[in-house]
Coordinates of C-alpha atoms in Angstrom, one line a residue:
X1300 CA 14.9 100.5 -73.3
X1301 CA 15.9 97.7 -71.1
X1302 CA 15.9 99.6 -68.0
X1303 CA 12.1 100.8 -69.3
X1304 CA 11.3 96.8 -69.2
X1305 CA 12.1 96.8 -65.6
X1306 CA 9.6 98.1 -63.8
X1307 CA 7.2 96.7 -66.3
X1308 CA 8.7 92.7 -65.2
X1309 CA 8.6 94.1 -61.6
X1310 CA 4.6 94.5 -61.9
X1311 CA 3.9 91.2 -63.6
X1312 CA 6.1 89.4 -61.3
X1313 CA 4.0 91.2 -58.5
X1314 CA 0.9 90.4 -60.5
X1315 CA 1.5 86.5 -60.7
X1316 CA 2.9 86.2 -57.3
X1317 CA -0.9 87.8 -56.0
X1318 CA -2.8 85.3 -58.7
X1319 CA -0.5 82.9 -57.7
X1320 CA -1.5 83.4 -53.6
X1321 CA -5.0 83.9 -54.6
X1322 CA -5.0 80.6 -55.9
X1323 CA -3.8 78.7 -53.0
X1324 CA -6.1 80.6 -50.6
X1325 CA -9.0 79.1 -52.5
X1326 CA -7.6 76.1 -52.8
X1327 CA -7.2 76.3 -49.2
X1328 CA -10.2 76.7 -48.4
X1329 CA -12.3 74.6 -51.0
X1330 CA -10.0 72.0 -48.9
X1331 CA -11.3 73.4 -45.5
X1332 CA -14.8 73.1 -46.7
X1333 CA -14.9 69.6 -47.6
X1334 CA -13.3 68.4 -44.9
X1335 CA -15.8 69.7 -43.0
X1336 CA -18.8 68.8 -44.4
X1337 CA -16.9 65.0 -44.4
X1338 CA -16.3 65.8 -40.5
X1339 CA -19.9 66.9 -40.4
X1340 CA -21.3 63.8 -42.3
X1341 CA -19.3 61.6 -40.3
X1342 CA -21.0 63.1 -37.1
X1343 CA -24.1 62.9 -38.8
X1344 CA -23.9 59.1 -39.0
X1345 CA -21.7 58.1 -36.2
X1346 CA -21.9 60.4 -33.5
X1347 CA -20.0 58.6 -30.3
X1348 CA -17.0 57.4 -32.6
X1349 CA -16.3 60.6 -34.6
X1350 CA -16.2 62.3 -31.1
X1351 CA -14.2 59.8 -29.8
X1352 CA -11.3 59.8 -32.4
X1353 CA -11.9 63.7 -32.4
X1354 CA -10.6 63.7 -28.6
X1355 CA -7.9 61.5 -29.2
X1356 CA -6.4 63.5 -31.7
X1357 CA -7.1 66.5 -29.5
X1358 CA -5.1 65.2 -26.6
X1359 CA -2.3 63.8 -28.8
X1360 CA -2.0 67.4 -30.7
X1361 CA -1.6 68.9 -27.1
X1362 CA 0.7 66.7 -25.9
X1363 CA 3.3 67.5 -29.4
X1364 CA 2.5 71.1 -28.7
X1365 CA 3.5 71.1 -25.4
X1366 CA 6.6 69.1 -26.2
X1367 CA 7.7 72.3 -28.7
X1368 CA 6.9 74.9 -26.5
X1369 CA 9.2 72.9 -23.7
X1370 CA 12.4 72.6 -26.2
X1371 CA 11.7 76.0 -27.7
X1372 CA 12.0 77.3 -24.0
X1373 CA 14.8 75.2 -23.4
X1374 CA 12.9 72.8 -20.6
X1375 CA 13.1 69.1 -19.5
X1376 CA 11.4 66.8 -21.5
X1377 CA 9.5 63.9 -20.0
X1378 CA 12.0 60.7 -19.7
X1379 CA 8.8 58.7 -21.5
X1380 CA 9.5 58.9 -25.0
X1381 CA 6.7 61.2 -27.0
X1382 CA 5.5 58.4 -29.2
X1383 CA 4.6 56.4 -25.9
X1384 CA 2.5 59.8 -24.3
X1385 CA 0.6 59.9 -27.3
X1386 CA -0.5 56.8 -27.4
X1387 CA -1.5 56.2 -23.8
X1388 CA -2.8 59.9 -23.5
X1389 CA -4.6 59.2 -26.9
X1390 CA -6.2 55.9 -25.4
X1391 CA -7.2 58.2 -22.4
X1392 CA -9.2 60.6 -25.3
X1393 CA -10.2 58.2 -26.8
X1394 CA -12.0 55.2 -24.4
X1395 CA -12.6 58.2 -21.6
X1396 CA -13.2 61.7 -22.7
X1397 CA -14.7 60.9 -25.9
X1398 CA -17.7 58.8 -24.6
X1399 CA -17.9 60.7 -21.5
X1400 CA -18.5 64.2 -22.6
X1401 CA -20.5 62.5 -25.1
X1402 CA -23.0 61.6 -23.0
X1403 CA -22.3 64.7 -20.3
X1404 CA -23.8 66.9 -22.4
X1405 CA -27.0 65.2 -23.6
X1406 CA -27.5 64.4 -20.3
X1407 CA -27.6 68.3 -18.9
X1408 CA -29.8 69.0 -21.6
X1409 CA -32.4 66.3 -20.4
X1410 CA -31.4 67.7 -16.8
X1411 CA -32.1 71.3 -17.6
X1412 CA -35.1 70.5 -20.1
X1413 CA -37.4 72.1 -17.7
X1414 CA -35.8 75.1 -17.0
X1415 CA -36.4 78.7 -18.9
X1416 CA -33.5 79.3 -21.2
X1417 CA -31.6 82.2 -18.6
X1418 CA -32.4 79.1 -15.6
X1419 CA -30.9 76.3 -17.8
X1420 CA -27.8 78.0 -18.7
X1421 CA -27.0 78.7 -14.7
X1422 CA -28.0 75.8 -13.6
X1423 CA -26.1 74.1 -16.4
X1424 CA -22.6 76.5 -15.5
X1425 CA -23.0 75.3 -11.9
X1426 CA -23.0 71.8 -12.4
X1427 CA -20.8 71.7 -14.8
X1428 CA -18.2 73.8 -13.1
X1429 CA -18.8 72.8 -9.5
X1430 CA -19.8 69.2 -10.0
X1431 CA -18.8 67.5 -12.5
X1432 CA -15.3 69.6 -13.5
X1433 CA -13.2 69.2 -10.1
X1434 CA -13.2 65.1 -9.8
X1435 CA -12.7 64.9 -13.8
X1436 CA -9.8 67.3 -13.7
X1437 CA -8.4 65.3 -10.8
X1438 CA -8.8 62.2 -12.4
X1439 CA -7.0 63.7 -15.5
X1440 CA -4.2 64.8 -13.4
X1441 CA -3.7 61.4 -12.3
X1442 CA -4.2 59.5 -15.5
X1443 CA -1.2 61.2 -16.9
X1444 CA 1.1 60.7 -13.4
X1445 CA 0.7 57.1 -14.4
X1446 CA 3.2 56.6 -16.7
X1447 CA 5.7 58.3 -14.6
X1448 CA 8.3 56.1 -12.9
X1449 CA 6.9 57.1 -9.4
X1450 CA 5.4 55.4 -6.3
X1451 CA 1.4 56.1 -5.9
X1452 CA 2.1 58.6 -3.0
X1453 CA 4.1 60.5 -4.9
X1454 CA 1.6 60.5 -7.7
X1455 CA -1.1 61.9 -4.9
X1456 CA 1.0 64.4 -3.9
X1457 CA 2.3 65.6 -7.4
X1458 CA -1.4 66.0 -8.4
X1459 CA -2.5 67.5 -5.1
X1460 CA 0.7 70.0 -6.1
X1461 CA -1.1 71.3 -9.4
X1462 CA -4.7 70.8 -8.6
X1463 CA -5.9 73.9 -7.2
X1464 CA -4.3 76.0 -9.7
X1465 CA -5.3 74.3 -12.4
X1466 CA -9.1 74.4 -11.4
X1467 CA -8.4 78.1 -11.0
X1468 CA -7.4 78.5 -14.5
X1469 CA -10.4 76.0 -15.7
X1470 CA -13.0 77.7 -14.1
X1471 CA -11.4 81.1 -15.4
X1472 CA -11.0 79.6 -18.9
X1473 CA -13.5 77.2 -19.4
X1474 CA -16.9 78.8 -17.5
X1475 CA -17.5 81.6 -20.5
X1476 CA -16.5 78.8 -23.3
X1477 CA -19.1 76.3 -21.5
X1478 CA -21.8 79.5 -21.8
X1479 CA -21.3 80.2 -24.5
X1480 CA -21.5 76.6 -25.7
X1481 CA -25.0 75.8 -24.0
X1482 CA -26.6 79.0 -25.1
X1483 CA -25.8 79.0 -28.7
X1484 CA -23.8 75.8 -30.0
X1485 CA -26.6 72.8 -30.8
X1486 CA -26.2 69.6 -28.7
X1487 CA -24.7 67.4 -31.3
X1488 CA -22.1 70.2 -32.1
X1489 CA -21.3 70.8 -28.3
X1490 CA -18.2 68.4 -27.3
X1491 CA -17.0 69.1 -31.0
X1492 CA -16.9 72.9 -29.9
X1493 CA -14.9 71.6 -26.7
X1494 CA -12.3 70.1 -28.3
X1495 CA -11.5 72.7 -30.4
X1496 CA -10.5 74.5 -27.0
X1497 CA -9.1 71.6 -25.3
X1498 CA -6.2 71.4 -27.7
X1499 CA -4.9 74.6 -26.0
X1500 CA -6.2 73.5 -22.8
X1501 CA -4.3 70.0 -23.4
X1502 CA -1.8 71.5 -23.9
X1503 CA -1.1 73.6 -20.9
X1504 CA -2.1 69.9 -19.2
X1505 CA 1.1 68.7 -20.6
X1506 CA 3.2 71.8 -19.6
X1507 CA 2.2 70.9 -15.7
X1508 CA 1.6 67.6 -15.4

């Protein structure tokens, strides 16, 4: 009669163990929810800030991340201790990106206002990619050479070493995400929608920088 019990323990243990994951998924994502609609609330109401601590936390994510993936593949991590990247690369989110794409992106749409919606997403792609990304990404290549222990030539030349093929990938990467953005994300929504990218694009900053 015991060994009848078995099977019988086997499914209730089963059965609890699905309630039990159930549970924590909608736990989960009742937790998910509200943090959003605090996030959204927050951008409701304060706008520049939110975005500005939102890219500060983006850039300081990326720079962990690419810490990991360098000791899980057994590369040289920077000499600057990682408390110290965060910070200054977190400043750099922060006081730069934040405000910046802020106000990049309302002012394409007052740029574009006139255009038909198939004219203002082109014309929006080719500044964006053509005008405005190259001397960003360059100045974001050399806002993280600063904290090396280097001379400022070497600086030039260590970002003059990555830049082309990092513009490569950000115009492969980034041109459909910035479509996509303008066509169908609304203005106020539009640098959050970048961020949520730029952690992986961050990220591989970190890994070539």
């Amino acid at each position: 009669h015991k060994l009848d019990l078995l099977p019988l323990a086997a499914k209730d243990s089963k059965g609890c163990s699905a309630q039990a994951q159930s549970l924590v998924s909608l736990v989960m994502q009742d937790l998910i929810a509200e943090l959003m609609r605090r996030y959204q609330r927050s951008l409701a109401q304060k706008p520049l800030q939110t975005k500005m601590l939102t890219s500060a936390a983006t850039v300081m994510i990326g720079e962990c991340v690419g810490d990991a993936i360098r000791i899980y593949r057994g590369r040289k991590v920077p000499e600057v201790p990682l408390a110290h990247r965060c910070g200054f690369y977190g400043l750099y989110g922060l006081v730069f990106v934040g405000p910046l794409f802020h106000w990049w992106y309302g002012y394409m749409q007052e740029l574009t206002a006139s255009l038909s919606k198939e004219y203002k997403v082109l014309a929006t792609l080719l500044i964006d990619r053509l005008v405005f990304t190259p001397p960003f990404l360059v100045f974001t290549l050399f806002y993280r050479q600063l904290l090396t222990p280097s001379r400022l030539s070497d600086k030039y030349k260590a970002v003059m070493k990555v830049i082309m093929s990092a513009l490569w990938v950000n115009w492969k990467v980034w041109t459909a995400l910035v479509a996509f953005n303008v066509t169908y994300i609304p203005l106020e929504y539009r640098s959050i929608f970048g961020n949520v990218f730029a952690l992986a694009w961050n990220t591989y900053l970190s890994l070539i920088a």
